[in-house]
Amino acid sequence: MTTATDLRPLGPVETTVRRAQATLDELWAQTDVETRAYTGNIVALTVKKHRERVAEALAGLEGRYAGRQIIGVMDGSGDVIVHASLVPQRGGLYIERLTLGASPEQLQGAILPLLRPATVNHVWWGADTKPEGVLLSELTDIADQVIADSLTLNIPPARHYALADLGWSRSAGWREALAQLFDSPDAARQLPGVDRLTVRYAGRNDLPARLFAGWVASTLGWRDLGTVEFRPARCGRENGDLCGVELSGEGVRFTLSAADDDIARTHCHWPGIDRHTEINVPAMSLAEGLARVMARPERREIFERAWTLAKGSLG
């Protein structure tokens, strides 16, 4: 059986938008692969300083959900430069990757002809600046899913595409862990007494924490995040990832705190009860977050309610 270690990367070969498909076909001819899996397109829009991180995350998808990857580097200059390559994956497979460098205006007309037709289109805004011009809006017109830091970019949920937020996706383990604390009927009975929430997060990015708080608040029927406190913390996790959560009220407290490895320690307290446990809350890499949103789109109404409350908390 062929493995990824048996395969060598093919390319990158410099080409043009017009000749990109022919160049990929020439690369495929150098392989012994008889069939190609066209599982979709993912367009990642980024800038030079994030290009390697974006490419690494896309490589971590292992060809699932998107057999063709198009990376648009938006701070290029001059003519559109296209590099075509086949990137080896586990199981003896390759994925197609086209990397373009140009200005956003030039990329606008260059990316659409490179999309493989009749497949699902994922568009990922992999930059930390707000989009200018019409490049992103043009791509959302043909997107089945838009992946972005939606609060930073102020991209509201829409009806013609599924909006996926990586910060929201990467907090999934924390949402599941917090829900587990209330699996027991005696804990669930304490929820009416909960009226405050504290969310601790790593680094400087508090937006995933706000989305998480929006989910808690909408679940509990709170009208806003006025009783929520956000605190930066250190817990060995990536910027923006959660470090801990505390729900509290008069005589009631439920806490989750990141410990070593992928464990979170829990403490549930109310009169007559002091309960300590541990729950698995694994850290999620960028590639794992991408894979999750592409494979398991979140329920739209739950995300939209959380997004609305989080957005309102930003003033």
Coordinates of C-alpha atoms in Angstrom, one line a residue:
M1 CA 0.0 0.0 0.0
T2 CA 1.3 3.5 -0.9
T3 CA 1.7 5.9 1.9
A4 CA 2.3 9.7 2.0
T5 CA 6.0 9.0 2.7
D6 CA 6.2 7.0 -0.6
L7 CA 5.0 10.0 -2.6
R8 CA 6.9 13.1 -3.5
P9 CA 5.5 16.5 -3.9
L10 CA 5.1 17.5 -7.5
G11 CA 5.7 21.2 -8.2
P12 CA 5.3 24.0 -7.6
V13 CA 5.4 24.8 -11.3
E14 CA 4.9 28.4 -12.4
T15 CA 2.0 28.8 -14.8
T16 CA -0.9 31.1 -15.7
V17 CA -4.6 31.1 -15.0
R18 CA -5.3 30.0 -18.6
R19 CA -2.8 27.1 -18.4
A20 CA -3.4 26.1 -14.8
Q21 CA -5.5 23.1 -15.6
A22 CA -3.1 21.9 -18.3
T23 CA -0.2 22.2 -15.8
L24 CA -2.1 20.2 -13.2
D25 CA -2.8 17.5 -15.8
E26 CA 0.9 17.4 -16.7
L27 CA 1.7 16.9 -13.0
W28 CA -0.9 14.2 -12.7
A29 CA 0.7 12.4 -15.7
Q30 CA 3.8 12.0 -13.5
T31 CA 1.9 10.0 -10.9
D32 CA 0.6 6.4 -11.0
V33 CA -2.8 7.6 -9.7
E34 CA -5.6 6.4 -12.0
T35 CA -8.5 8.1 -10.3
R36 CA -8.9 11.6 -8.8
A37 CA -11.3 12.5 -6.0
Y38 CA -12.9 15.8 -6.7
T39 CA -14.4 16.5 -3.3
G40 CA -14.8 20.2 -3.6
N41 CA -12.9 23.5 -3.8
I42 CA -11.5 25.6 -0.9
V43 CA -10.4 29.1 -1.6
A44 CA -8.2 30.6 1.1
L45 CA -7.6 34.3 0.9
T46 CA -4.6 35.5 2.9
V47 CA -1.5 37.7 3.0
K48 CA 2.2 36.8 2.8
K49 CA 2.8 36.8 6.6
H50 CA 0.1 34.2 7.1
R51 CA 0.7 32.1 3.9
E52 CA 2.7 29.4 5.5
R53 CA 0.2 28.9 8.4
V54 CA -2.7 28.8 5.9
A55 CA -0.9 26.3 3.7
E56 CA 0.0 24.1 6.8
A57 CA -3.7 24.1 7.9
L58 CA -4.9 23.2 4.4
A59 CA -2.3 20.4 4.3
G60 CA -3.8 19.1 7.6
L61 CA -7.2 18.6 5.9
E62 CA -5.6 15.6 4.1
G63 CA -7.8 16.2 1.0
R64 CA -11.1 15.6 2.8
Y65 CA -13.9 18.0 1.7
A66 CA -11.7 19.8 -0.8
G67 CA -9.6 18.1 -3.4
R68 CA -8.6 21.4 -5.0
Q69 CA -7.0 24.1 -2.8
I70 CA -6.7 27.7 -4.1
I71 CA -4.6 30.1 -2.0
G72 CA -5.0 33.7 -3.0
V73 CA -2.2 35.9 -1.5
M74 CA -3.6 39.3 -1.7
D75 CA -0.6 41.5 -1.2
G76 CA 1.2 40.5 -4.4
S77 CA 2.2 43.0 -7.0
G78 CA 2.5 43.0 -10.8
D79 CA 0.9 40.4 -12.9
V80 CA -1.0 37.4 -11.5
I81 CA 1.5 34.6 -10.7
V82 CA 0.1 31.1 -10.4
H83 CA 2.0 28.1 -8.9
A84 CA 0.5 24.6 -9.4
S85 CA 1.4 21.6 -7.3
L86 CA 0.2 18.2 -6.2
V87 CA 0.6 17.7 -2.5
P88 CA 0.9 14.1 -1.2
Q89 CA -1.5 12.9 1.5
R90 CA -1.9 9.7 3.5
G91 CA -3.2 6.7 1.6
G92 CA -1.4 7.4 -1.6
L93 CA -3.5 10.4 -2.6
Y94 CA -2.7 13.8 -3.9
I95 CA -4.5 17.1 -3.6
E96 CA -4.3 19.9 -6.1
R97 CA -3.0 23.2 -4.9
L98 CA -2.9 26.5 -6.9
T99 CA -1.2 29.4 -5.2
L100 CA -1.8 32.9 -6.7
G101 CA -0.1 36.1 -5.8
A102 CA -1.6 39.4 -6.9
S103 CA -3.7 42.4 -5.7
P104 CA -7.3 41.7 -4.6
E105 CA -8.5 43.4 -7.8
Q106 CA -6.4 41.1 -10.0
L107 CA -7.4 38.0 -7.9
Q108 CA -11.1 38.9 -8.4
G109 CA -11.0 37.8 -12.1
A110 CA -8.4 35.0 -11.6
I111 CA -9.9 32.7 -9.0
L112 CA -13.3 32.0 -10.5
P113 CA -11.9 30.3 -13.7
L114 CA -9.8 28.0 -11.4
L115 CA -12.7 26.5 -9.5
R116 CA -13.6 23.0 -10.4
P117 CA -17.2 23.0 -11.4
A118 CA -20.1 21.1 -10.0
T119 CA -18.6 20.7 -6.5
V120 CA -19.0 22.3 -3.1
N121 CA -17.2 25.7 -2.7
H122 CA -15.7 26.7 0.6
V123 CA -14.3 30.2 1.0
W124 CA -11.9 30.9 3.9
W125 CA -10.9 34.5 4.8
G126 CA -7.5 33.6 6.3
A127 CA -6.3 37.2 6.9
D128 CA -6.6 39.3 10.0
T129 CA -7.6 42.5 8.2
K130 CA -11.1 43.4 7.0
P131 CA -11.8 42.8 3.4
E132 CA -11.8 45.8 1.0
G133 CA -13.2 45.9 -2.5
V134 CA -15.4 43.2 -3.9
L135 CA -13.2 40.2 -3.9
L136 CA -14.8 38.5 -0.9
S137 CA -18.3 39.5 -1.7
E138 CA -17.8 38.1 -5.3
L139 CA -16.7 34.8 -3.9
T140 CA -19.5 34.6 -1.4
D141 CA -21.9 34.7 -4.3
I142 CA -20.7 31.3 -5.4
A143 CA -19.8 29.9 -2.0
D144 CA -21.7 27.1 -0.2
Q145 CA -19.8 27.9 2.9
V146 CA -17.9 31.0 4.1
I147 CA -15.3 30.4 6.9
A148 CA -14.1 33.6 8.7
D149 CA -13.6 35.3 12.0
S150 CA -17.0 36.7 11.5
L151 CA -17.0 39.3 14.4
T152 CA -13.7 40.9 13.3
L153 CA -14.9 41.1 9.7
N154 CA -18.5 41.9 10.6
I155 CA -19.8 39.2 8.3
P156 CA -23.3 38.5 9.4
P157 CA -25.0 35.1 8.8
A158 CA -26.7 35.0 5.4
R159 CA -29.2 32.7 3.7
H160 CA -27.4 31.8 0.5
Y161 CA -24.3 30.4 2.2
A162 CA -23.4 28.7 5.5
L163 CA -21.3 31.0 7.7
A164 CA -18.7 29.1 9.7
D165 CA -16.6 30.8 12.4
L166 CA -13.3 29.1 13.4
G167 CA -13.4 30.6 16.9
W168 CA -16.8 29.2 17.3
S169 CA -15.7 25.8 16.0
R170 CA -12.7 25.6 18.2
S171 CA -14.8 26.2 21.3
A172 CA -17.0 23.2 20.5
G173 CA -15.2 21.1 23.2
W174 CA -15.9 23.7 25.8
R175 CA -19.6 23.9 24.9
E176 CA -19.9 20.2 25.1
A177 CA -18.1 20.1 28.4
L178 CA -20.2 22.8 30.0
A179 CA -23.4 21.0 28.8
Q180 CA -22.1 17.8 30.5
L181 CA -22.0 19.6 33.9
F182 CA -25.8 19.8 33.7
D183 CA -26.5 16.3 32.6
S184 CA -27.4 15.3 36.1
P185 CA -30.9 16.5 37.2
D186 CA -29.7 17.9 40.5
A187 CA -27.3 20.2 38.6
A188 CA -29.8 21.2 36.0
R189 CA -32.2 22.3 38.8
Q190 CA -29.6 25.0 39.8
L191 CA -29.7 26.8 36.5
P192 CA -32.5 29.2 37.4
G193 CA -30.1 30.6 40.1
V194 CA -27.3 31.3 37.7
D195 CA -27.0 35.0 36.7
R196 CA -23.3 35.6 36.0
L197 CA -20.7 34.3 33.6
T198 CA -16.9 34.7 33.5
V199 CA -15.0 33.5 30.5
R200 CA -11.2 33.4 30.5
Y201 CA -9.3 33.2 27.2
A202 CA -5.7 32.9 26.0
G203 CA -3.8 35.7 24.3
R204 CA -5.5 38.9 23.2
N205 CA -8.4 37.7 21.0
D206 CA -11.6 37.7 23.1
L207 CA -14.0 37.2 20.1
P208 CA -14.3 33.4 20.4
A209 CA -15.0 34.0 24.1
R210 CA -17.8 36.4 23.2
L211 CA -19.3 33.9 20.8
F212 CA -19.1 31.3 23.6
A213 CA -20.8 33.7 26.0
G214 CA -23.4 34.4 23.4
W215 CA -24.2 30.7 23.3
V216 CA -24.5 30.5 27.1
A217 CA -26.6 33.6 27.3
S218 CA -29.0 32.6 24.5
T219 CA -29.3 29.1 26.0
L220 CA -30.2 30.5 29.4
G221 CA -32.6 33.1 27.9
W222 CA -30.4 36.2 28.8
R223 CA -31.2 39.3 26.8
D224 CA -27.6 40.5 26.5
L225 CA -24.1 39.9 27.9
G226 CA -24.3 42.6 30.5
T227 CA -23.5 40.1 33.4
V228 CA -20.6 38.5 31.5
E229 CA -17.0 39.3 32.3
F230 CA -14.1 38.5 29.9
R231 CA -10.6 38.0 31.4
P232 CA -7.3 37.2 29.6
A233 CA -5.4 34.3 31.1
R234 CA -2.5 32.0 30.5
C235 CA -3.2 28.3 30.0
G236 CA -0.9 27.1 27.3
R237 CA -3.5 27.2 24.6
E238 CA -3.5 29.2 21.4
N239 CA -4.5 32.9 21.1
G240 CA -8.3 33.1 21.4
D241 CA -8.8 29.6 22.8
L242 CA -10.7 29.4 26.0
C243 CA -8.9 28.8 29.3
G244 CA -11.8 28.6 31.7
V245 CA -15.5 29.2 32.3
E246 CA -17.5 30.1 35.5
L247 CA -21.3 30.2 35.8
S248 CA -22.4 31.5 39.2
G249 CA -25.2 32.9 41.3
E250 CA -26.3 33.2 44.9
G251 CA -24.7 30.1 46.5
V252 CA -24.2 28.4 43.2
R253 CA -21.0 28.0 41.1
F254 CA -20.0 25.9 38.2
T255 CA -16.4 26.1 36.9
L256 CA -14.4 24.6 34.1
S257 CA -10.6 25.2 34.1
A258 CA -8.0 24.1 31.5
A259 CA -5.4 21.8 33.2
D260 CA -2.5 19.9 31.7
D261 CA -2.8 18.3 28.3
D262 CA -6.4 18.1 27.1
I263 CA -8.1 17.9 30.5
A264 CA -10.4 20.5 32.1
R265 CA -11.0 20.3 35.9
T266 CA -14.6 21.0 36.9
H267 CA -16.1 22.1 40.2
C268 CA -19.8 22.2 40.9
H269 CA -21.0 23.8 44.2
W270 CA -24.4 24.6 45.7
P271 CA -25.7 24.0 49.2
G272 CA -24.9 20.5 50.3
I273 CA -22.9 19.7 47.2
D274 CA -19.2 20.0 46.3
R275 CA -18.5 18.0 43.2
H276 CA -15.1 17.7 41.4
T277 CA -14.5 15.9 38.2
E278 CA -12.3 16.0 35.1
I279 CA -13.5 16.3 31.5
N280 CA -11.6 15.8 28.3
V281 CA -11.5 19.2 26.4
P282 CA -8.8 18.8 23.8
A283 CA -7.1 21.7 22.2
M284 CA -8.0 22.1 18.5
S285 CA -5.5 23.0 15.8
L286 CA -6.3 25.3 13.0
A287 CA -6.5 22.3 10.6
E288 CA -8.8 20.5 13.0
G289 CA -11.0 23.6 13.3
L290 CA -11.2 23.8 9.5
A291 CA -12.1 20.1 9.2
R292 CA -14.8 20.4 11.8
V293 CA -16.6 23.3 10.1
M294 CA -16.3 21.8 6.7
A295 CA -17.6 18.4 7.8
R296 CA -20.1 19.4 10.5
P297 CA -21.7 22.8 9.9
E298 CA -23.2 24.1 13.1
R299 CA -26.9 24.5 13.5
R300 CA -27.6 27.9 12.0
E301 CA -30.1 29.1 14.5
I302 CA -27.9 28.4 17.5
F303 CA -24.9 30.1 15.9
E304 CA -27.0 33.1 14.8
R305 CA -28.4 33.7 18.3
A306 CA -24.9 33.5 19.8
W307 CA -23.5 35.8 17.0
T308 CA -26.2 38.4 17.6
L309 CA -25.5 38.6 21.3
A310 CA -21.8 38.6 20.8
K311 CA -22.0 41.4 18.2
G312 CA -24.2 43.4 20.6
S313 CA -21.6 43.2 23.3
L314 CA -19.0 44.9 21.1
G315 CA -20.9 48.2 21.3

